[in-house]
Amino acid sequence: MSDYTQMWSDLGLDLKGHDALLSILGGAYRDIFHSQKDRPEGMKYFDFVMSEVHGLRIKELMDAKAQGRKVIGSYCVFVPEELILAVEGVSVGLCAGAEFNFEAAETVLPRNLCPLIKSAFGFKQGRVCPYVEASDVVVGENTCDGKKKAYEVLAPMVKDLYVIDLPQMKSDAGKDLLRAEYRKFMKKLEDVSGRKITVAGLKSAIETTNAKRSAVKRLADLRKSDPAPISGLDALLVNQIFFYDDPVRFTVSVNALCDELEGRVRDGKGAFPKKTTRVLMSGCPMAVPNWKVPMIVETSGAVIVGEESCVGERGTQWLTEIKGDAVEELLEAITDRYFKIDCAVFTPNPSRLDHVKEMYKKYRARGVIHYSLQFCSPYTVESGPVEADLETSGIPVLRLETDYSQEDAGQIKTRVEAFLERIEAR
Ligand code: BJ8
């Protein structure tokens, strides 16, 4: 890796803390990803991206900024990348998945808060995340109570915080609100970038985003095969990098990986032997470097064949229709697309359960692991009815609630192993 010290210093990072973070991240990555057997060659690109996630990619962001483009950071799949690309902006995900600097986060936030939020604050307060420091605008959104109140605390810490109000019900009024909020967000993006959103620009942005989503959908589809041609860990990594990488290069790289995986499927080659127990993950998003549970599952004799998650199919399953010849018509298509996202902050939220069942069948899973982050009310509360319904439908469920620490790793492993035994005994 080149020496990026000057760039990090210019961004205001705490170099000592940042070094410590990179060393933890690098060590975990090596232990978890490089120890896997029979990885596809195409994963080398994603290994490279991860090795340069705070280096080359940040340099690219800085180069884009020098050309007058704006970096827009966000924490939720409800923030439309199409609109950001339409003003030639760069969209980056800011969610964090490491227990880092929680003591500092807990000086401004309660202890009993979801680790995803605390992690983002720990990164910000510790000045170790070049993505948030490079962001010209940080976009928050009115989803769970934890996030929406935390943005009030975050506001004075970042250059420009913009919050999108999101509906909580899938009603006509809810859709009107979403459309109006996206229209306001367009205006914000135009103001901050000094660029007008045009029909041609928005169509091209939708095409780019659709191509990226189509590539990860293609990858997901290949996981239907037995043996699964790629591990769940590697597929999760691709879905995580989705939020950081250049969208066009990412799409090309995922499609190249899929070409290789198609060959593997033809040759009956897998990341694990044929008939390995197949499980589906469902629940809270897993941000980098949150790999604990997938690693435990895949070192316990199972393979993960799908993620019903915002870092997975909940975030990518729908494309945006390119229809009409006016910005307003395209905005309608964007609203249609995003309004389908079945996050647990919606009430009621039946389509998420339908999607879990559909994925279970499609990917030929034999059980579902429901993953909730500790103190995440939307997913933890929803996990009870989801489990009850799935079990009644004959789908075995393991409900896990965990955080970003490693303290419960042994206990989770024991529970996962017992769950796999239960599935295999059926
Ligand atoms: S659309 S899942 S990305 S809100 S885990 S912070 S919900 S307490 S991340 Fe999410 Fe958008 Fe929904 Fe998806 Fe709150 Fe739960 Fe924490 Fe969460």
Short mmCIF file of C-alpha atoms and ligand atoms in Angstrom, two decimals:
data_model
loop_
_atom_site.label_atom_id
_atom_site.label_comp_id
_atom_site.label_asym_id
_atom_site.label_seq_id
_atom_site.Cartn_x
_atom_site.Cartn_y
_atom_site.Cartn_z
CA MET A 1 0.00 0.00 0.00
CA SER A 2 1.29 3.49 -0.82
CA ASP A 3 1.93 5.99 1.93
CA TYR A 4 -1.29 7.92 2.51
CA THR A 5 -0.21 9.52 5.78
CA GLN A 6 -0.33 13.05 4.37
CA MET A 7 -3.82 12.54 2.94
CA TRP A 8 -5.12 11.13 6.22
CA SER A 9 -3.50 13.95 8.13
CA ASP A 10 -5.04 16.54 5.77
CA LEU A 11 -8.42 14.94 6.41
CA GLY A 12 -7.89 15.51 10.11
CA LEU A 13 -7.65 11.84 11.07
CA ASP A 14 -6.10 10.85 14.36
CA LEU A 15 -3.20 8.93 12.86
CA LYS A 16 -2.46 6.82 15.92
CA GLY A 17 -6.08 5.74 16.38
CA HIS A 18 -6.44 5.21 12.66
CA ASP A 19 -3.35 2.97 12.57
CA ALA A 20 -4.80 0.94 15.42
CA LEU A 21 -8.10 0.57 13.54
CA LEU A 22 -6.39 -0.50 10.31
CA SER A 23 -4.31 -3.02 12.15
CA ILE A 24 -7.41 -4.58 13.80
CA LEU A 25 -9.26 -4.54 10.48
CA GLY A 26 -6.34 -6.03 8.55
CA GLY A 27 -5.81 -8.79 11.12
CA ALA A 28 -9.49 -9.74 11.23
CA TYR A 29 -9.66 -9.73 7.44
CA ARG A 30 -6.68 -12.03 7.07
CA ASP A 31 -7.96 -14.45 9.72
CA ILE A 32 -11.50 -14.61 8.39
CA PHE A 33 -11.25 -14.24 4.63
CA HIS A 34 -7.85 -15.59 3.71
CA SER A 35 -8.34 -18.72 5.77
CA GLN A 36 -11.24 -19.79 3.55
CA LYS A 37 -10.57 -22.60 1.10
CA ASP A 38 -11.41 -22.65 -2.61
CA ARG A 39 -12.14 -18.96 -2.96
CA PRO A 40 -12.95 -17.78 -6.47
CA GLU A 41 -10.14 -15.95 -8.25
CA GLY A 42 -12.52 -13.04 -8.77
CA MET A 43 -12.42 -12.33 -5.03
CA LYS A 44 -8.89 -10.99 -5.50
CA TYR A 45 -10.36 -7.72 -6.73
CA PHE A 46 -12.47 -7.40 -3.55
CA ASP A 47 -9.45 -8.32 -1.39
CA PHE A 48 -7.62 -5.49 -3.12
CA VAL A 49 -10.48 -3.05 -2.52
CA MET A 50 -10.46 -3.96 1.16
CA SER A 51 -6.70 -3.54 1.39
CA GLU A 52 -7.11 -0.04 -0.08
CA VAL A 53 -10.44 0.87 1.50
CA HIS A 54 -8.84 3.72 3.47
CA GLY A 55 -6.13 4.31 0.86
CA LEU A 56 -6.68 4.32 -2.86
CA ARG A 57 -10.47 4.70 -2.61
CA ILE A 58 -10.09 7.76 -0.39
CA LYS A 59 -7.52 9.15 -2.83
CA GLU A 60 -10.16 8.71 -5.54
CA LEU A 61 -12.68 10.60 -3.41
CA MET A 62 -10.18 13.41 -2.88
CA ASP A 63 -9.47 13.55 -6.62
CA ALA A 64 -13.20 13.71 -7.33
CA LYS A 65 -13.55 16.55 -4.84
CA ALA A 66 -10.65 18.39 -6.48
CA GLN A 67 -12.64 18.18 -9.73
CA GLY A 68 -15.59 19.85 -8.03
CA ARG A 69 -17.63 16.72 -7.35
CA LYS A 70 -19.28 16.30 -3.96
CA VAL A 71 -19.00 13.30 -1.64
CA ILE A 72 -22.31 12.37 -0.04
CA GLY A 73 -22.18 10.00 2.93
CA SER A 74 -25.22 8.14 4.25
CA TYR A 75 -26.35 5.45 6.66
CA CYS A 76 -29.37 3.91 5.03
CA VAL A 77 -30.51 2.27 1.81
CA PHE A 78 -33.38 4.74 1.64
CA VAL A 79 -30.96 7.42 0.45
CA PRO A 80 -31.23 7.22 -3.36
CA GLU A 81 -27.84 6.78 -4.99
CA GLU A 82 -29.49 7.66 -8.32
CA LEU A 83 -30.02 11.25 -7.19
CA ILE A 84 -26.46 11.59 -5.92
CA LEU A 85 -25.01 10.29 -9.20
CA ALA A 86 -27.32 12.60 -11.14
CA VAL A 87 -25.39 15.59 -9.77
CA GLU A 88 -22.11 13.76 -10.43
CA GLY A 89 -21.73 13.18 -6.72
CA VAL A 90 -19.99 10.23 -5.11
CA SER A 91 -22.14 8.15 -2.78
CA VAL A 92 -20.46 6.44 0.18
CA GLY A 93 -21.85 4.36 3.03
CA LEU A 94 -20.91 5.47 6.53
CA CYS A 95 -22.29 2.61 8.65
CA ALA A 96 -19.64 1.04 10.83
CA GLY A 97 -19.36 -2.48 12.13
CA ALA A 98 -16.58 -2.42 14.71
CA GLU A 99 -16.52 -2.00 18.46
CA PHE A 100 -14.09 0.88 18.35
CA ASN A 101 -13.96 3.88 20.68
CA PHE A 102 -17.30 3.00 22.30
CA GLU A 103 -16.21 4.73 25.53
CA ALA A 104 -16.11 8.03 23.66
CA ALA A 105 -19.41 7.31 21.91
CA GLU A 106 -20.98 6.59 25.29
CA THR A 107 -20.04 10.06 26.54
CA VAL A 108 -22.64 11.53 24.18
CA LEU A 109 -25.00 8.58 23.62
CA PRO A 110 -26.62 6.12 26.01
CA ARG A 111 -24.90 2.78 26.57
CA ASN A 112 -28.09 0.94 25.69
CA LEU A 113 -28.01 1.87 22.04
CA CYS A 114 -27.54 -0.25 18.95
CA PRO A 115 -23.84 -0.86 18.20
CA LEU A 116 -24.26 0.23 14.58
CA ILE A 117 -25.02 3.75 15.78
CA LYS A 118 -22.41 3.70 18.53
CA SER A 119 -19.79 2.46 16.12
CA ALA A 120 -20.43 5.32 13.69
CA PHE A 121 -20.10 7.78 16.58
CA GLY A 122 -16.98 6.05 17.87
CA PHE A 123 -15.42 6.40 14.40
CA LYS A 124 -16.42 10.05 14.19
CA GLN A 125 -15.28 11.02 17.66
CA GLY A 126 -12.05 9.08 17.30
CA ARG A 127 -11.48 10.70 13.85
CA VAL A 128 -10.64 7.35 12.29
CA CYS A 129 -13.08 7.23 9.37
CA PRO A 130 -11.83 8.97 6.22
CA TYR A 131 -15.24 8.52 4.56
CA VAL A 132 -17.10 10.68 7.05
CA GLU A 133 -14.27 13.23 7.08
CA ALA A 134 -14.33 13.39 3.27
CA SER A 135 -18.12 13.79 3.10
CA ASP A 136 -19.37 17.20 1.98
CA VAL A 137 -22.85 16.26 3.15
CA VAL A 138 -23.80 13.58 5.66
CA VAL A 139 -27.33 12.35 5.06
CA GLY A 140 -29.34 11.01 7.96
CA GLU A 141 -32.86 9.64 7.86
CA ASN A 142 -35.83 9.29 10.14
CA THR A 143 -35.89 5.54 10.57
CA CYS A 144 -35.43 4.04 14.03
CA ASP A 145 -35.57 6.22 17.14
CA GLY A 146 -31.91 5.56 17.89
CA LYS A 147 -30.71 6.92 14.57
CA LYS A 148 -33.08 9.81 14.34
CA LYS A 149 -32.15 11.16 17.78
CA ALA A 150 -28.46 10.40 17.28
CA TYR A 151 -28.43 12.64 14.19
CA GLU A 152 -29.30 15.56 16.46
CA VAL A 153 -26.14 14.80 18.41
CA LEU A 154 -24.16 14.29 15.21
CA ALA A 155 -25.23 17.59 13.60
CA PRO A 156 -22.63 19.82 15.28
CA MET A 157 -19.86 17.27 14.61
CA VAL A 158 -20.10 17.27 10.80
CA LYS A 159 -19.86 19.91 8.12
CA ASP A 160 -23.37 19.59 6.75
CA LEU A 161 -25.97 17.17 8.08
CA TYR A 162 -29.13 16.73 6.05
CA VAL A 163 -31.96 14.55 7.38
CA ILE A 164 -34.58 12.90 5.19
CA ASP A 165 -37.95 12.33 6.81
CA LEU A 166 -39.18 8.83 6.05
CA PRO A 167 -42.69 7.42 6.35
CA GLN A 168 -43.41 4.68 8.87
CA MET A 169 -46.41 3.18 7.08
CA LYS A 170 -46.91 1.92 3.53
CA SER A 171 -49.89 4.17 2.91
CA ASP A 172 -50.69 6.69 0.18
CA ALA A 173 -49.79 9.46 2.61
CA GLY A 174 -46.52 7.66 3.34
CA LYS A 175 -45.66 7.52 -0.33
CA ASP A 176 -46.53 11.19 -0.78
CA LEU A 177 -44.15 12.00 2.05
CA LEU A 178 -41.34 9.95 0.52
CA ARG A 179 -41.78 11.58 -2.90
CA ALA A 180 -41.81 15.06 -1.33
CA GLU A 181 -38.72 14.27 0.71
CA TYR A 182 -36.86 12.99 -2.35
CA ARG A 183 -37.85 16.14 -4.22
CA LYS A 184 -36.39 18.21 -1.39
CA PHE A 185 -33.27 16.07 -1.38
CA MET A 186 -32.84 16.69 -5.12
CA LYS A 187 -32.91 20.40 -4.44
CA LYS A 188 -30.37 20.01 -1.66
CA LEU A 189 -28.07 18.05 -3.99
CA GLU A 190 -28.46 20.64 -6.73
CA ASP A 191 -27.63 23.45 -4.30
CA VAL A 192 -24.61 21.77 -2.83
CA SER A 193 -23.19 20.60 -6.17
CA GLY A 194 -24.14 23.59 -8.27
CA ARG A 195 -25.46 21.13 -10.89
CA LYS A 196 -28.99 20.84 -12.17
CA ILE A 197 -30.59 17.39 -12.36
CA THR A 198 -31.54 16.76 -15.97
CA VAL A 199 -33.56 13.97 -17.56
CA ALA A 200 -30.46 12.65 -19.35
CA GLY A 201 -28.32 12.86 -16.21
CA LEU A 202 -30.92 11.14 -14.06
CA LYS A 203 -31.55 8.39 -16.62
CA SER A 204 -27.85 7.69 -16.83
CA ALA A 205 -27.59 7.63 -13.01
CA ILE A 206 -30.49 5.16 -12.84
CA GLU A 207 -28.80 2.97 -15.46
CA THR A 208 -25.55 2.94 -13.47
CA THR A 209 -27.33 2.07 -10.23
CA ASN A 210 -29.52 -0.55 -11.90
CA ALA A 211 -26.44 -2.17 -13.45
CA LYS A 212 -24.80 -2.36 -10.05
CA ARG A 213 -27.88 -3.89 -8.47
CA SER A 214 -28.32 -6.30 -11.39
CA ALA A 215 -24.76 -7.53 -10.89
CA VAL A 216 -25.33 -8.35 -7.22
CA LYS A 217 -28.67 -9.93 -8.11
CA ARG A 218 -26.82 -12.12 -10.60
CA LEU A 219 -24.37 -13.08 -7.86
CA ALA A 220 -27.27 -13.89 -5.52
CA ASP A 221 -28.89 -16.05 -8.15
CA LEU A 222 -25.78 -18.18 -8.55
CA ARG A 223 -25.95 -19.10 -4.88
CA LYS A 224 -29.01 -21.24 -5.61
CA SER A 225 -26.67 -23.99 -6.80
CA ASP A 226 -25.53 -26.87 -4.69
CA PRO A 227 -22.62 -26.76 -4.04
CA ALA A 228 -22.82 -23.01 -3.51
CA PRO A 229 -20.10 -21.57 -5.76
CA ILE A 230 -19.16 -18.86 -3.26
CA SER A 231 -19.12 -18.68 0.52
CA GLY A 232 -21.61 -16.51 2.37
CA LEU A 233 -18.69 -14.53 3.80
CA ASP A 234 -17.36 -13.64 0.37
CA ALA A 235 -20.84 -12.79 -0.93
CA LEU A 236 -21.42 -10.60 2.13
CA LEU A 237 -18.13 -8.85 1.47
CA VAL A 238 -19.22 -8.03 -2.08
CA ASN A 239 -22.48 -6.63 -0.71
CA GLN A 240 -20.55 -4.55 1.82
CA ILE A 241 -18.16 -3.16 -0.82
CA PHE A 242 -21.28 -2.19 -2.83
CA PHE A 243 -21.46 0.87 -0.55
CA TYR A 244 -17.89 2.11 -1.06
CA ASP A 245 -16.56 1.30 -4.47
CA ASP A 246 -16.81 3.18 -7.73
CA PRO A 247 -20.17 1.91 -9.08
CA VAL A 248 -19.05 1.20 -12.65
CA ARG A 249 -15.84 -0.59 -11.67
CA PHE A 250 -17.74 -2.51 -8.98
CA THR A 251 -20.32 -3.68 -11.54
CA VAL A 252 -17.63 -4.88 -13.95
CA SER A 253 -15.85 -6.74 -11.13
CA VAL A 254 -19.01 -8.42 -9.82
CA ASN A 255 -19.94 -9.51 -13.33
CA ALA A 256 -16.43 -10.92 -13.86
CA LEU A 257 -16.80 -12.83 -10.58
CA CYS A 258 -20.19 -14.13 -11.76
CA ASP A 259 -18.68 -15.31 -15.07
CA GLU A 260 -16.23 -17.37 -13.05
CA LEU A 261 -18.95 -18.65 -10.72
CA GLU A 262 -21.03 -19.78 -13.68
CA GLY A 263 -18.08 -21.93 -14.69
CA ARG A 264 -17.88 -23.31 -11.17
CA VAL A 265 -21.58 -24.16 -11.23
CA ARG A 266 -21.11 -25.96 -14.58
CA ASP A 267 -18.19 -27.91 -13.13
CA GLY A 268 -20.01 -28.68 -9.89
CA LYS A 269 -17.33 -26.84 -7.92
CA GLY A 270 -18.22 -25.09 -4.70
CA ALA A 271 -16.86 -23.12 -1.79
CA PHE A 272 -18.06 -26.00 0.38
CA PRO A 273 -18.86 -29.61 -0.52
CA LYS A 274 -22.20 -30.48 -2.10
CA LYS A 275 -24.97 -31.07 0.46
CA THR A 276 -23.42 -28.73 3.03
CA THR A 277 -26.27 -27.42 5.19
CA ARG A 278 -27.61 -24.23 3.67
CA VAL A 279 -28.87 -21.36 5.80
CA LEU A 280 -30.36 -17.96 5.16
CA MET A 281 -29.48 -14.89 7.24
CA SER A 282 -32.22 -12.36 7.94
CA GLY A 283 -32.29 -9.18 9.97
CA CYS A 284 -30.10 -6.16 10.73
CA PRO A 285 -27.51 -4.96 8.24
CA MET A 286 -23.89 -6.04 8.71
CA ALA A 287 -21.45 -3.22 8.03
CA VAL A 288 -17.70 -3.74 7.58
CA PRO A 289 -16.06 -5.33 9.60
CA ASN A 290 -19.04 -7.07 11.17
CA TRP A 291 -18.30 -10.64 10.09
CA LYS A 292 -18.68 -12.41 13.45
CA VAL A 293 -21.84 -14.45 12.94
CA PRO A 294 -21.24 -15.42 9.27
CA MET A 295 -17.75 -16.55 10.24
CA ILE A 296 -19.13 -18.67 13.09
CA VAL A 297 -21.82 -20.18 10.84
CA GLU A 298 -19.42 -21.05 8.04
CA THR A 299 -16.84 -22.56 10.39
CA SER A 300 -19.55 -24.70 11.99
CA GLY A 301 -20.37 -26.80 8.95
CA ALA A 302 -22.94 -24.67 7.11
CA VAL A 303 -22.94 -22.33 4.15
CA ILE A 304 -24.90 -19.07 4.03
CA VAL A 305 -26.80 -18.84 0.75
CA GLY A 306 -28.55 -15.48 1.10
CA GLU A 307 -28.91 -12.33 3.18
CA GLU A 308 -32.35 -10.81 3.79
CA SER A 309 -30.75 -7.58 4.93
CA CYS A 310 -30.02 -4.06 3.76
CA VAL A 311 -26.49 -5.28 3.13
CA GLY A 312 -28.01 -7.89 0.85
CA GLU A 313 -31.29 -8.41 -0.93
CA ARG A 314 -33.47 -5.99 1.01
CA GLY A 315 -31.30 -3.22 -0.34
CA THR A 316 -30.77 -4.50 -3.85
CA GLN A 317 -33.68 -6.65 -5.00
CA TRP A 318 -35.54 -3.91 -6.89
CA LEU A 319 -34.38 -1.93 -9.89
CA THR A 320 -35.66 1.56 -10.73
CA GLU A 321 -37.81 1.63 -13.81
CA ILE A 322 -36.61 4.10 -16.43
CA LYS A 323 -39.85 5.62 -17.60
CA GLY A 324 -40.99 8.97 -18.94
CA ASP A 325 -39.27 12.02 -20.29
CA ALA A 326 -39.47 14.35 -17.36
CA VAL A 327 -37.47 14.52 -14.13
CA GLU A 328 -40.73 14.33 -12.20
CA GLU A 329 -41.65 11.02 -13.87
CA LEU A 330 -38.25 9.58 -13.07
CA LEU A 331 -38.61 10.80 -9.50
CA GLU A 332 -41.90 8.89 -9.36
CA ALA A 333 -40.12 5.74 -10.53
CA ILE A 334 -37.44 6.25 -7.86
CA THR A 335 -40.12 6.75 -5.20
CA ASP A 336 -41.90 3.56 -6.38
CA ARG A 337 -38.67 1.62 -6.10
CA TYR A 338 -37.62 2.81 -2.65
CA PHE A 339 -41.11 2.62 -1.19
CA LYS A 340 -40.92 -1.16 -1.53
CA ILE A 341 -38.01 -1.50 0.90
CA ASP A 342 -39.34 -3.52 3.81
CA CYS A 343 -37.31 -2.20 6.71
CA ALA A 344 -38.61 -3.16 10.16
CA VAL A 345 -39.19 0.52 10.97
CA PHE A 346 -42.40 0.19 8.93
CA THR A 347 -45.58 -0.92 10.60
CA PRO A 348 -47.01 -3.31 9.68
CA ASN A 349 -44.26 -4.90 7.61
CA PRO A 350 -45.65 -8.12 6.08
CA SER A 351 -43.65 -8.08 2.85
CA ARG A 352 -40.40 -8.68 4.73
CA LEU A 353 -41.74 -12.00 6.01
CA ASP A 354 -42.90 -12.90 2.49
CA HIS A 355 -39.43 -12.09 1.19
CA VAL A 356 -37.75 -14.32 3.81
CA LYS A 357 -40.01 -17.20 2.77
CA GLU A 358 -39.36 -16.55 -0.90
CA MET A 359 -35.60 -16.50 -0.35
CA TYR A 360 -35.73 -19.62 1.80
CA LYS A 361 -37.34 -21.47 -1.06
CA LYS A 362 -35.34 -19.92 -3.88
CA TYR A 363 -31.94 -20.54 -2.29
CA ARG A 364 -32.94 -23.97 -1.07
CA ALA A 365 -32.08 -23.09 2.52
CA ARG A 366 -32.81 -25.47 5.34
CA GLY A 367 -33.05 -22.92 8.12
CA VAL A 368 -33.12 -19.20 8.84
CA ILE A 369 -30.84 -17.40 11.27
CA HIS A 370 -32.53 -14.21 12.41
CA TYR A 371 -29.87 -11.67 13.30
CA SER A 372 -30.69 -8.68 15.51
CA LEU A 373 -28.28 -6.16 16.88
CA GLN A 374 -28.64 -5.61 20.60
CA PHE A 375 -30.96 -2.69 21.42
CA CYS A 376 -32.32 -2.58 17.87
CA SER A 377 -36.02 -2.41 18.70
CA PRO A 378 -37.43 -2.67 15.14
CA TYR A 379 -35.70 -5.95 14.26
CA THR A 380 -35.70 -7.46 17.74
CA VAL A 381 -39.43 -6.89 18.20
CA GLU A 382 -40.17 -8.10 14.68
CA SER A 383 -38.06 -11.23 15.20
CA GLY A 384 -40.70 -12.82 17.50
CA PRO A 385 -43.59 -12.81 15.01
CA VAL A 386 -41.18 -13.65 12.17
CA GLU A 387 -39.91 -16.70 14.04
CA ALA A 388 -43.42 -17.81 15.01
CA ASP A 389 -44.69 -17.54 11.45
CA LEU A 390 -41.70 -19.28 9.89
CA GLU A 391 -41.73 -22.13 12.40
CA THR A 392 -45.46 -22.60 11.82
CA SER A 393 -44.67 -22.82 8.11
CA GLY A 394 -42.14 -25.55 8.80
CA ILE A 395 -39.04 -23.34 8.52
CA PRO A 396 -36.55 -23.79 11.37
CA VAL A 397 -35.38 -20.51 12.89
CA LEU A 398 -32.53 -19.55 15.18
CA ARG A 399 -32.99 -16.14 16.71
CA LEU A 400 -29.73 -14.42 17.63
CA GLU A 401 -29.29 -11.07 19.32
CA THR A 402 -25.74 -9.85 19.56
CA ASP A 403 -23.43 -6.84 19.47
CA TYR A 404 -20.02 -6.07 18.01
CA SER A 405 -17.96 -7.63 20.80
CA GLN A 406 -16.40 -11.06 20.60
CA GLU A 407 -17.48 -11.95 24.13
CA ASP A 408 -20.47 -14.03 23.09
CA ALA A 409 -18.73 -15.75 20.16
CA GLY A 410 -18.41 -19.07 22.02
CA GLN A 411 -22.03 -19.01 23.11
CA ILE A 412 -23.21 -18.17 19.60
CA LYS A 413 -21.14 -20.99 18.16
CA THR A 414 -22.75 -23.46 20.57
CA ARG A 415 -26.22 -22.25 19.60
CA VAL A 416 -25.44 -22.33 15.87
CA GLU A 417 -24.08 -25.87 16.13
CA ALA A 418 -27.18 -27.01 18.02
CA PHE A 419 -29.36 -25.36 15.37
CA LEU A 420 -27.50 -27.10 12.57
CA GLU A 421 -27.91 -30.43 14.34
CA ARG A 422 -31.64 -29.75 14.60
CA ILE A 423 -31.86 -28.98 10.89
CA GLU A 424 -29.80 -31.97 9.87
CA ALA A 425 -31.87 -34.33 12.04
CA ARG A 426 -35.05 -33.41 10.14
S1 BJ8 B 1 -33.66 0.57 5.70
S2 BJ8 B 1 -32.45 -1.57 8.28
S3 BJ8 B 1 -30.33 0.66 6.55
S4 BJ8 B 1 -32.82 1.89 8.81
S5 BJ8 B 1 -29.73 -1.81 13.48
S6 BJ8 B 1 -29.60 1.71 13.32
S7 BJ8 B 1 -32.68 -0.05 12.60
S8 BJ8 B 1 -31.38 0.20 15.89
S9 BJ8 B 1 -29.80 0.05 10.18
FE1 BJ8 B 1 -31.28 0.29 8.58
FE2 BJ8 B 1 -32.19 1.87 6.66
FE3 BJ8 B 1 -33.82 0.16 7.88
FE4 BJ8 B 1 -31.98 -0.73 6.27
FE5 BJ8 B 1 -31.68 1.37 14.02
FE6 BJ8 B 1 -31.73 -1.25 14.20
FE7 BJ8 B 1 -29.52 0.02 14.71
FE8 BJ8 B 1 -30.46 -0.07 12.26
#
